[in-house]
XYZ file of N, CA, C and O in Angstrom:
284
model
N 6.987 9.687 -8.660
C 5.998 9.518 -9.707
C 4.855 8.668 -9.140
O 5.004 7.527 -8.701
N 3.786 9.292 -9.190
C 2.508 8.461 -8.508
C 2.658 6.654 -9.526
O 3.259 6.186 -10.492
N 1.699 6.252 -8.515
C 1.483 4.501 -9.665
C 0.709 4.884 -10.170
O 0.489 6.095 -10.133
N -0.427 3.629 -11.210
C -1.265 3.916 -12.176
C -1.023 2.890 -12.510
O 0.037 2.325 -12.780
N -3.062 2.302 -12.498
C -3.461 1.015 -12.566
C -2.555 0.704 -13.504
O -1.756 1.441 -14.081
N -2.785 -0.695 -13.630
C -1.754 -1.659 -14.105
C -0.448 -1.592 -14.317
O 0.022 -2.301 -15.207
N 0.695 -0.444 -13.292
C 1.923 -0.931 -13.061
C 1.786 -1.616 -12.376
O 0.835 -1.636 -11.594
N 3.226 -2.899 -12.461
C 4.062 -4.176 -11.982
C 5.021 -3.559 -10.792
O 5.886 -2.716 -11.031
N 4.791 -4.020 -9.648
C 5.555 -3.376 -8.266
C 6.153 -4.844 -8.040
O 5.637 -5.890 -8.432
N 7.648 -4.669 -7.145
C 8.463 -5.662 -7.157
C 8.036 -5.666 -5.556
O 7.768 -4.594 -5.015
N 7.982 -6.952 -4.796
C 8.392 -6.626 -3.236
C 9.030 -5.881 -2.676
O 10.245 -6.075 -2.673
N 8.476 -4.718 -1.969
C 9.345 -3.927 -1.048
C 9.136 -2.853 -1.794
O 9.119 -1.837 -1.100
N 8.923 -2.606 -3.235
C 8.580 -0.987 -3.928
C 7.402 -0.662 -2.881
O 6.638 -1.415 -2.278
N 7.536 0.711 -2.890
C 7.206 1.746 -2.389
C 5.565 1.536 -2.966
O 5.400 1.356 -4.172
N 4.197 1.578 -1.887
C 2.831 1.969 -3.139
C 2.329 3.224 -2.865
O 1.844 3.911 -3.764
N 2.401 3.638 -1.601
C 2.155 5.334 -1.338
C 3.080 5.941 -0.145
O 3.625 5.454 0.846
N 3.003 7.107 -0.660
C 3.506 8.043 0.312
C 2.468 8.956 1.577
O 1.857 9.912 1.102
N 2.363 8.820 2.372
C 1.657 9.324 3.488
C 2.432 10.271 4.506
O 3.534 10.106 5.030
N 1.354 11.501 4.647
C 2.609 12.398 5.497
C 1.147 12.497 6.697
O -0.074 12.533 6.550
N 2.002 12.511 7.776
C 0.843 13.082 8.806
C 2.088 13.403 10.219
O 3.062 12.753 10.599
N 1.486 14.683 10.688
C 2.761 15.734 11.026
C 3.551 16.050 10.794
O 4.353 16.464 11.632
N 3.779 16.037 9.520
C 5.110 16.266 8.681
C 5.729 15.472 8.949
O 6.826 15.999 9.133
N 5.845 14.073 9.187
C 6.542 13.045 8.925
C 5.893 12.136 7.667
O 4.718 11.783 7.565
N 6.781 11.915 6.921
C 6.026 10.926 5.718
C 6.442 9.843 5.996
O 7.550 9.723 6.518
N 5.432 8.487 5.639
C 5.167 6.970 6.076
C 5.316 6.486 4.478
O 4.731 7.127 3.605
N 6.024 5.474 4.193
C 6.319 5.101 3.064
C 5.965 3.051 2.778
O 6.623 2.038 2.542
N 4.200 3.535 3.056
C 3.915 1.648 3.160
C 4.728 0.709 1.926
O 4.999 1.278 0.869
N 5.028 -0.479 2.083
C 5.932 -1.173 0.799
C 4.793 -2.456 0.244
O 3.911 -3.019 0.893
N 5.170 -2.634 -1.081
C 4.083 -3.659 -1.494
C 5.121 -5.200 -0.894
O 6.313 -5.444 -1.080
N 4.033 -6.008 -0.134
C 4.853 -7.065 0.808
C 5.583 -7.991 -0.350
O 6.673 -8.559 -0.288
N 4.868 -7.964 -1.152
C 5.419 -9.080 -2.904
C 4.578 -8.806 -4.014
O 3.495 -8.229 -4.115
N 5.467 -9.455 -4.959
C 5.454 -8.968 -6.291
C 3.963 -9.004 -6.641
O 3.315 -10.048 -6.558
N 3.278 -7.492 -7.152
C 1.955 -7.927 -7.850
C 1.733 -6.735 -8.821
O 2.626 -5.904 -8.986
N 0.994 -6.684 -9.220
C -0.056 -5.196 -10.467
C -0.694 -4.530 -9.610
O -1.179 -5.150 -8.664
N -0.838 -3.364 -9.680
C -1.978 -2.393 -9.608
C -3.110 -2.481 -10.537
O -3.225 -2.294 -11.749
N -4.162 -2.931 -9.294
C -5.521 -3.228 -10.065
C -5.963 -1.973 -9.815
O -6.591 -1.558 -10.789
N -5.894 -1.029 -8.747
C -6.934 -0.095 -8.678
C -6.231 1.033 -7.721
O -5.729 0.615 -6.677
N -6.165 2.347 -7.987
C -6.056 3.399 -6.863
C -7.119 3.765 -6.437
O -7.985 4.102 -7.245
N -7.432 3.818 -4.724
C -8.538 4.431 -4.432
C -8.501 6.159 -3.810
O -9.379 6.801 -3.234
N -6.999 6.566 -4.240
C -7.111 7.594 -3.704
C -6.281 8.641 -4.799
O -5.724 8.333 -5.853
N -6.403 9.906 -4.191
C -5.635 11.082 -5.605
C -4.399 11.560 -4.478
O -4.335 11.010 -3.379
N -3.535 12.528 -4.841
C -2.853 12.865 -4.476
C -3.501 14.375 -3.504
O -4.450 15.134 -3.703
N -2.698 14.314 -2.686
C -3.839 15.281 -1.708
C -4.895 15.013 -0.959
O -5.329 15.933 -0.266
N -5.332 14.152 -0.930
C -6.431 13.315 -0.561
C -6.062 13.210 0.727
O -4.983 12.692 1.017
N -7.178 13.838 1.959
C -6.888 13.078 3.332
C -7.554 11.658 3.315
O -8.663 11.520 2.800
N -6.950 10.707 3.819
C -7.333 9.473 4.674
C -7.572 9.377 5.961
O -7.293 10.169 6.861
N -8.079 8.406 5.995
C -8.663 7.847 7.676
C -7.840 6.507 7.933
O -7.440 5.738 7.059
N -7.656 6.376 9.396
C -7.178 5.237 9.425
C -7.892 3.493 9.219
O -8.705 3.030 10.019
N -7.563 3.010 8.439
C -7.746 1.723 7.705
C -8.652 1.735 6.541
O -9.495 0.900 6.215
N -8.283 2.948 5.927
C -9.059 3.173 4.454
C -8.084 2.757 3.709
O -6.904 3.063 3.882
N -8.808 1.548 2.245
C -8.007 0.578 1.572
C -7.654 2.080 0.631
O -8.442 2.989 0.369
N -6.200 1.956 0.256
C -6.090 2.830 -0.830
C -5.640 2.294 -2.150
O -5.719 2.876 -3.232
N -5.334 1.538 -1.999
C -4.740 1.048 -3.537
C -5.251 -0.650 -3.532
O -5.473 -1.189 -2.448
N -5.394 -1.335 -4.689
C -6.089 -2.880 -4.748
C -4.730 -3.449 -6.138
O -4.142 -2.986 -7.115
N -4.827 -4.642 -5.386
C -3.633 -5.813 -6.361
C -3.919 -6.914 -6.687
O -4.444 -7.729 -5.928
N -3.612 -7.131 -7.914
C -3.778 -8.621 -8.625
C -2.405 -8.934 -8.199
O -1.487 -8.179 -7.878
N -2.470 -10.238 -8.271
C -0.920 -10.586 -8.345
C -1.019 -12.161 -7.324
O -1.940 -12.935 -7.065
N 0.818 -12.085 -6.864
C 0.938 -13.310 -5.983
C -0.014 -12.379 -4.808
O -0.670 -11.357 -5.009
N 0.195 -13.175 -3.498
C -0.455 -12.848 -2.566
C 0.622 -13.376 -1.538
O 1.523 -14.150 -1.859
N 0.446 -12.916 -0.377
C 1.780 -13.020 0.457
C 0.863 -14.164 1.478
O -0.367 -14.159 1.517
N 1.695 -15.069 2.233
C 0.851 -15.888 3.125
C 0.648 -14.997 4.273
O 1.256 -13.933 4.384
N -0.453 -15.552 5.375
C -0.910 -14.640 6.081
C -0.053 -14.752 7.339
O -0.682 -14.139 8.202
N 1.024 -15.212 7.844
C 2.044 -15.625 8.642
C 3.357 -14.515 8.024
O 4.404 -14.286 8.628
N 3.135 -14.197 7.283
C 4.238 -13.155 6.436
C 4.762 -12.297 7.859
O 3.882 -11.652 8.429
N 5.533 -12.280 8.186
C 6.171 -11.123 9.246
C 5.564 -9.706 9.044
O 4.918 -8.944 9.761
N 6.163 -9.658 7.436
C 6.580 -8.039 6.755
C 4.894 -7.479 6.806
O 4.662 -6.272 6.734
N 3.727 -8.538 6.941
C 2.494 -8.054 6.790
C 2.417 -6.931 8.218
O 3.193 -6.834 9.169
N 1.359 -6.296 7.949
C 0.907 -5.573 9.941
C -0.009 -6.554 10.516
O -0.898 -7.237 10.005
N 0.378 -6.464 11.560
C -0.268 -7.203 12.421
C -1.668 -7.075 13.017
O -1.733 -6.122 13.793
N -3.001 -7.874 12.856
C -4.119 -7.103 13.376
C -4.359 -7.988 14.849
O -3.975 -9.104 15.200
N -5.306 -6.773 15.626
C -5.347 -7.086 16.893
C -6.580 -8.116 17.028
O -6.869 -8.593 18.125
């Protein structure tokens, strides 16, 4: 079931599903927050480091492991 602004995601729920070569990528929300905003539809190609979804909520510290790492 897609999200939609203002559901409550627990740490580690699932926020999108991404397939690219027929493998699907299943990013996780790092901690507990709301869906403030989807920026994308279902079907929708992406690019790499296009924001797709936006959160109110806690915020994870920036030392977080579970975050990705930038270069």
């Amino acid at each position: 079931m897609p999200l939609s602004a203002g559901e409550a995601l627990q740490a580690g729920a699932t926020v999108v599903v991404l397939e690219s070569m027929k493998l699907e990528h299943s990013p996780a929300c790092p901690a507990a927050a709301t869906v403030a905003e989807l920026l994308v539809v279902v079907g929708q190609q992406v690019s790499p480091g296009q924001v797709l979804a936006r959160f109110c909520g806690q915020h994870p510290r920036r030392d977080d492991p579970r975050l990705p790492q930038r270069l």
